[in-house]
């Protein structure tokens, strides 16, 4: 039940980022499963408690690291929360709340990842140091269950390609690339002539088969259903507001 909970949270946050036709990259839910496995396998029993590592370093290839670029902090928070829940469920003792660290290792292939565990405690200087008498765990390498497969193009599969369309104030724009910046400036991809829109206000991004609107730190923000959001998934016919302008998202086949 606990793992299912993090699966739902991770899917909600990263849907589209990892939802590819061939799932050969490192998947967040798989990281969660293996982190829990490493916690279970590195238990240390004292007289009254069962201690487990509180620091987990995840090594991934540069290609896998890039896939969640921009979302790594959210992923780290979710995985740390999951490990804390798992420890509480199993009645494990932790010296500090779980800490997740991501590192890039170019010796790893796409879909492969390593996990190194450590039981660390705060020293007098305030910096973390290894707990006395506890050696760091060896790095475990996990390989993908399937070998990377070259993804066939939609044209090769005989499927028409879908393109995104934005409509606002009687205007219409077909997006011809995966990232399109919206704003008041003439230099952006989609110019919105609205005094309440920032020069570079937001962007619409295609991630796999999904589309998202992302606030670029604008003054007045991006609203969906009257609620200000930093990032929101765009479904067929959905709308978002920047400044005083409502933009409707749709797709069509070429």
Short mmCIF file of C-alpha atoms in Angstrom, two decimals:
data_model
loop_
_atom_site.label_atom_id
_atom_site.label_comp_id
_atom_site.label_asym_id
_atom_site.label_seq_id
_atom_site.Cartn_x
_atom_site.Cartn_y
_atom_site.Cartn_z
CA UNK A 1 0.00 0.00 0.00
CA UNK A 2 2.87 2.36 0.83
CA UNK A 3 4.66 1.62 -2.46
CA UNK A 4 1.41 2.07 -4.37
CA UNK A 5 1.08 5.49 -2.75
CA UNK A 6 4.46 6.66 -4.01
CA UNK A 7 3.75 5.12 -7.43
CA UNK A 8 0.67 7.31 -7.72
CA UNK A 9 2.53 10.42 -6.53
CA UNK A 10 5.48 9.84 -8.83
CA UNK A 11 3.21 9.13 -11.79
CA UNK A 12 1.24 12.31 -11.08
CA UNK A 13 4.38 14.46 -10.95
CA UNK A 14 6.41 12.90 -13.74
CA UNK A 15 3.72 11.66 -16.14
CA UNK A 16 4.85 12.54 -19.62
CA UNK A 17 8.48 12.98 -18.57
CA UNK A 18 8.97 9.22 -18.29
CA UNK A 19 5.98 7.93 -20.29
CA UNK A 20 7.86 6.89 -23.42
CA UNK A 21 6.99 4.14 -25.89
CA UNK A 22 10.02 2.09 -24.83
CA UNK A 23 10.66 2.43 -21.11
CA UNK A 24 14.42 1.79 -21.14
CA UNK A 25 15.47 4.76 -18.98
CA UNK A 26 15.71 4.62 -15.21
CA UNK A 27 12.16 4.89 -13.81
CA UNK A 28 11.34 6.71 -10.54
CA UNK A 29 9.17 3.89 -9.19
CA UNK A 30 11.98 1.38 -9.83
CA UNK A 31 14.33 3.64 -7.86
CA UNK A 32 11.85 3.61 -4.97
CA UNK A 33 11.64 -0.17 -4.98
CA UNK A 34 15.40 -0.66 -5.02
CA UNK A 35 16.00 2.00 -2.35
CA UNK A 36 13.64 0.12 -0.04
CA UNK A 37 15.45 -3.13 -0.89
CA UNK A 38 18.81 -1.56 -0.03
CA UNK A 39 17.40 -0.26 3.26
CA UNK A 40 16.14 -3.73 4.15
CA UNK A 41 19.42 -5.42 3.25
CA UNK A 42 21.64 -3.04 5.23
CA UNK A 43 19.98 -3.36 8.62
CA UNK A 44 22.13 -3.25 11.73
CA UNK A 45 20.63 -4.65 14.93
CA UNK A 46 21.51 -3.22 18.33
CA UNK A 47 20.23 -4.36 21.71
CA UNK A 48 16.86 -2.64 21.35
CA UNK A 49 16.69 -1.22 17.82
CA UNK A 50 17.18 -2.10 14.17
CA UNK A 51 19.15 0.68 12.48
CA UNK A 52 19.17 1.28 8.74
CA UNK A 53 21.23 3.60 6.52
CA UNK A 54 20.05 7.20 6.35
CA UNK A 55 22.08 8.31 3.31
CA UNK A 56 21.58 6.89 -0.19
CA UNK A 57 23.66 7.93 -3.20
CA UNK A 58 22.09 7.06 -6.55
CA UNK A 59 24.46 6.80 -9.52
CA UNK A 60 22.93 7.13 -13.00
CA UNK A 61 24.21 7.64 -16.53
CA UNK A 62 24.36 11.15 -17.97
CA UNK A 63 21.47 10.25 -20.28
CA UNK A 64 19.27 9.16 -17.41
CA UNK A 65 20.28 12.16 -15.29
CA UNK A 66 19.20 14.48 -18.09
CA UNK A 67 15.72 12.93 -18.36
CA UNK A 68 14.58 14.41 -15.06
CA UNK A 69 16.57 17.62 -15.33
CA UNK A 70 14.42 20.34 -13.79
CA UNK A 71 12.47 17.81 -11.68
CA UNK A 72 15.28 16.31 -9.64
CA UNK A 73 14.45 18.22 -6.46
CA UNK A 74 10.85 16.99 -6.57
CA UNK A 75 12.02 13.44 -7.23
CA UNK A 76 14.49 13.58 -4.32
CA UNK A 77 11.78 14.85 -1.94
CA UNK A 78 9.37 12.08 -2.96
CA UNK A 79 12.00 9.35 -2.58
CA UNK A 80 13.13 10.67 0.81
CA UNK A 81 9.52 10.74 2.01
CA UNK A 82 8.99 7.22 0.75
CA UNK A 83 12.06 5.90 2.59
CA UNK A 84 10.90 7.61 5.80
CA UNK A 85 7.48 5.94 5.41
CA UNK A 86 9.09 2.57 4.71
CA UNK A 87 11.32 2.86 7.79
CA UNK A 88 8.35 3.77 10.00
CA UNK A 89 6.32 0.89 8.61
CA UNK A 90 9.09 -1.62 9.32
CA UNK A 91 9.88 -0.03 12.70
CA UNK A 92 13.45 0.79 11.64
CA UNK A 93 15.55 3.38 13.47
CA UNK A 94 17.27 6.21 11.57
CA UNK A 95 20.02 8.49 12.86
CA UNK A 96 18.58 11.33 10.76
CA UNK A 97 15.77 11.58 8.19
CA UNK A 98 16.69 9.78 4.94
CA UNK A 99 18.85 11.73 2.51
CA UNK A 100 19.02 11.07 -1.24
CA UNK A 101 21.98 12.23 -3.37
CA UNK A 102 22.15 11.90 -7.16
CA UNK A 103 25.50 11.48 -8.92
CA UNK A 104 26.36 10.99 -12.59
CA UNK A 105 28.50 7.99 -13.55
CA UNK A 106 29.44 7.80 -17.23
CA UNK A 107 30.45 4.15 -16.83
CA UNK A 108 26.77 3.26 -16.48
CA UNK A 109 24.58 2.61 -19.51
CA UNK A 110 21.09 3.95 -20.09
CA UNK A 111 18.67 2.21 -17.72
CA UNK A 112 21.42 1.14 -15.31
CA UNK A 113 21.82 2.69 -11.87
CA UNK A 114 23.79 2.11 -8.71
CA UNK A 115 22.88 2.70 -5.06
CA UNK A 116 25.42 3.18 -2.28
CA UNK A 117 24.22 3.33 1.33
CA UNK A 118 25.78 5.02 4.32
CA UNK A 119 24.84 5.45 7.97
CA UNK A 120 25.84 9.01 8.78
CA UNK A 121 25.53 11.10 11.91
CA UNK A 122 26.16 14.77 12.68
CA UNK A 123 29.54 15.46 14.21
CA UNK A 124 30.47 18.32 16.50
CA UNK A 125 31.25 20.53 13.53
CA UNK A 126 27.70 20.07 12.27
CA UNK A 127 28.91 18.13 9.23
CA UNK A 128 27.80 14.58 8.63
CA UNK A 129 30.31 11.83 9.27
CA UNK A 130 30.03 8.03 9.18
CA UNK A 131 28.51 6.45 12.26
CA UNK A 132 31.13 4.81 14.45
CA UNK A 133 31.75 1.18 13.61
CA UNK A 134 29.48 1.16 10.59
CA UNK A 135 31.08 0.81 7.16
CA UNK A 136 29.39 2.23 4.07
CA UNK A 137 27.52 -0.34 2.01
CA UNK A 138 28.94 -1.49 -1.31
CA UNK A 139 27.42 0.10 -4.39
CA UNK A 140 24.80 -2.18 -5.93
CA UNK A 141 24.34 -1.90 -9.71
CA UNK A 142 20.91 -2.54 -11.17
CA UNK A 143 20.51 -3.22 -14.87
CA UNK A 144 17.35 -2.74 -16.97
CA UNK A 145 15.24 -5.84 -17.57
CA UNK A 146 15.08 -5.09 -21.30
CA UNK A 147 17.74 -3.86 -23.64
CA UNK A 148 17.35 -0.37 -25.14
CA UNK A 149 15.34 -0.47 -28.31
CA UNK A 150 15.40 2.17 -31.00
CA UNK A 151 12.00 3.83 -31.05
CA UNK A 152 10.20 3.73 -34.37
CA UNK A 153 8.94 7.04 -35.66
CA UNK A 154 5.22 7.70 -36.00
CA UNK A 155 5.68 7.95 -39.74
CA UNK A 156 7.27 4.47 -39.84
CA UNK A 157 4.36 3.10 -37.85
CA UNK A 158 1.90 4.66 -40.27
CA UNK A 159 0.46 7.03 -37.67
CA UNK A 160 -0.26 10.69 -38.39
CA UNK A 161 1.77 13.07 -36.27
CA UNK A 162 -0.14 15.17 -33.75
CA UNK A 163 0.75 18.84 -33.40
CA UNK A 164 -0.18 21.24 -30.62
CA UNK A 165 -2.35 24.27 -31.30
CA UNK A 166 -2.81 27.34 -29.07
CA UNK A 167 -5.81 29.62 -29.52
CA UNK A 168 -6.45 32.99 -27.86
CA UNK A 169 -8.30 36.25 -28.59
CA UNK A 170 -9.35 35.08 -32.04
CA UNK A 171 -5.81 34.06 -32.93
CA UNK A 172 -4.36 30.58 -33.51
CA UNK A 173 -0.81 29.22 -33.53
CA UNK A 174 0.44 25.74 -34.45
CA UNK A 175 3.51 24.80 -32.42
CA UNK A 176 6.23 23.36 -34.65
CA UNK A 177 8.75 22.45 -31.95
CA UNK A 178 8.78 20.78 -28.55
CA UNK A 179 9.33 23.98 -26.54
CA UNK A 180 7.51 27.24 -27.25
CA UNK A 181 7.91 30.36 -25.12
CA UNK A 182 4.87 32.61 -24.67
CA UNK A 183 5.16 36.26 -23.73
CA UNK A 184 4.86 39.91 -24.67
CA UNK A 185 8.28 40.16 -26.30
CA UNK A 186 8.66 40.05 -30.06
CA UNK A 187 11.50 37.55 -29.60
CA UNK A 188 9.35 34.74 -28.16
CA UNK A 189 7.74 31.90 -30.10
CA UNK A 190 4.16 32.95 -29.33
CA UNK A 191 3.65 36.68 -28.80
CA UNK A 192 0.71 37.63 -26.56
CA UNK A 193 -0.20 41.31 -26.82
CA UNK A 194 -1.32 41.83 -23.24
CA UNK A 195 0.17 44.46 -20.90
CA UNK A 196 -0.23 42.06 -17.95
CA UNK A 197 1.85 39.38 -19.66
CA UNK A 198 5.59 39.27 -18.92
CA UNK A 199 8.09 39.48 -21.77
CA UNK A 200 8.90 35.77 -21.29
CA UNK A 201 5.90 34.59 -19.32
CA UNK A 202 5.52 30.85 -19.79
CA UNK A 203 6.36 27.97 -22.08
CA UNK A 204 4.49 25.01 -23.49
CA UNK A 205 6.66 21.89 -23.48
CA UNK A 206 6.12 18.51 -25.12
CA UNK A 207 7.44 15.64 -22.99
CA UNK A 208 6.84 12.29 -24.62
CA UNK A 209 3.21 12.34 -25.72
CA UNK A 210 2.17 14.85 -23.07
CA UNK A 211 2.15 18.65 -23.11
CA UNK A 212 2.73 20.95 -20.14
CA UNK A 213 2.52 24.68 -19.47
CA UNK A 214 5.31 25.97 -17.21
CA UNK A 215 5.57 29.39 -15.56
CA UNK A 216 8.92 31.06 -16.34
CA UNK A 217 8.95 33.18 -13.19
CA UNK A 218 6.43 35.69 -14.53
CA UNK A 219 5.05 38.58 -12.51
CA UNK A 220 1.38 37.60 -12.67
CA UNK A 221 1.83 33.84 -12.95
CA UNK A 222 -0.08 31.13 -14.80
CA UNK A 223 -3.58 30.17 -13.72
CA UNK A 224 -5.52 26.99 -14.41
CA UNK A 225 -9.15 26.89 -13.26
CA UNK A 226 -8.55 30.03 -11.21
CA UNK A 227 -5.59 28.54 -9.36
CA UNK A 228 -2.02 29.73 -9.81
CA UNK A 229 0.31 26.93 -10.87
CA UNK A 230 4.00 26.51 -11.61
CA UNK A 231 3.42 23.58 -13.95
CA UNK A 232 0.27 21.95 -15.28
CA UNK A 233 -0.52 19.20 -17.76
CA UNK A 234 -2.48 20.29 -20.83
CA UNK A 235 -5.27 17.99 -21.94
CA UNK A 236 -7.29 18.32 -25.13
CA UNK A 237 -9.41 21.47 -24.88
CA UNK A 238 -7.93 22.65 -21.58
CA UNK A 239 -7.19 26.34 -20.98
CA UNK A 240 -4.77 28.42 -18.95
CA UNK A 241 -4.62 32.16 -18.25
CA UNK A 242 -1.58 34.43 -18.46
CA UNK A 243 -2.17 38.09 -17.66
CA UNK A 244 -5.71 38.81 -18.84
CA UNK A 245 -5.51 36.35 -21.74
CA UNK A 246 -6.99 32.86 -21.76
CA UNK A 247 -5.17 30.39 -24.01
CA UNK A 248 -6.84 27.16 -25.14
CA UNK A 249 -4.79 24.07 -25.94
CA UNK A 250 -5.75 21.46 -28.54
CA UNK A 251 -4.07 18.98 -30.88
CA UNK A 252 -4.67 18.09 -34.49
CA UNK A 253 -3.31 15.52 -36.94
CA UNK A 254 -1.03 16.64 -39.72
#
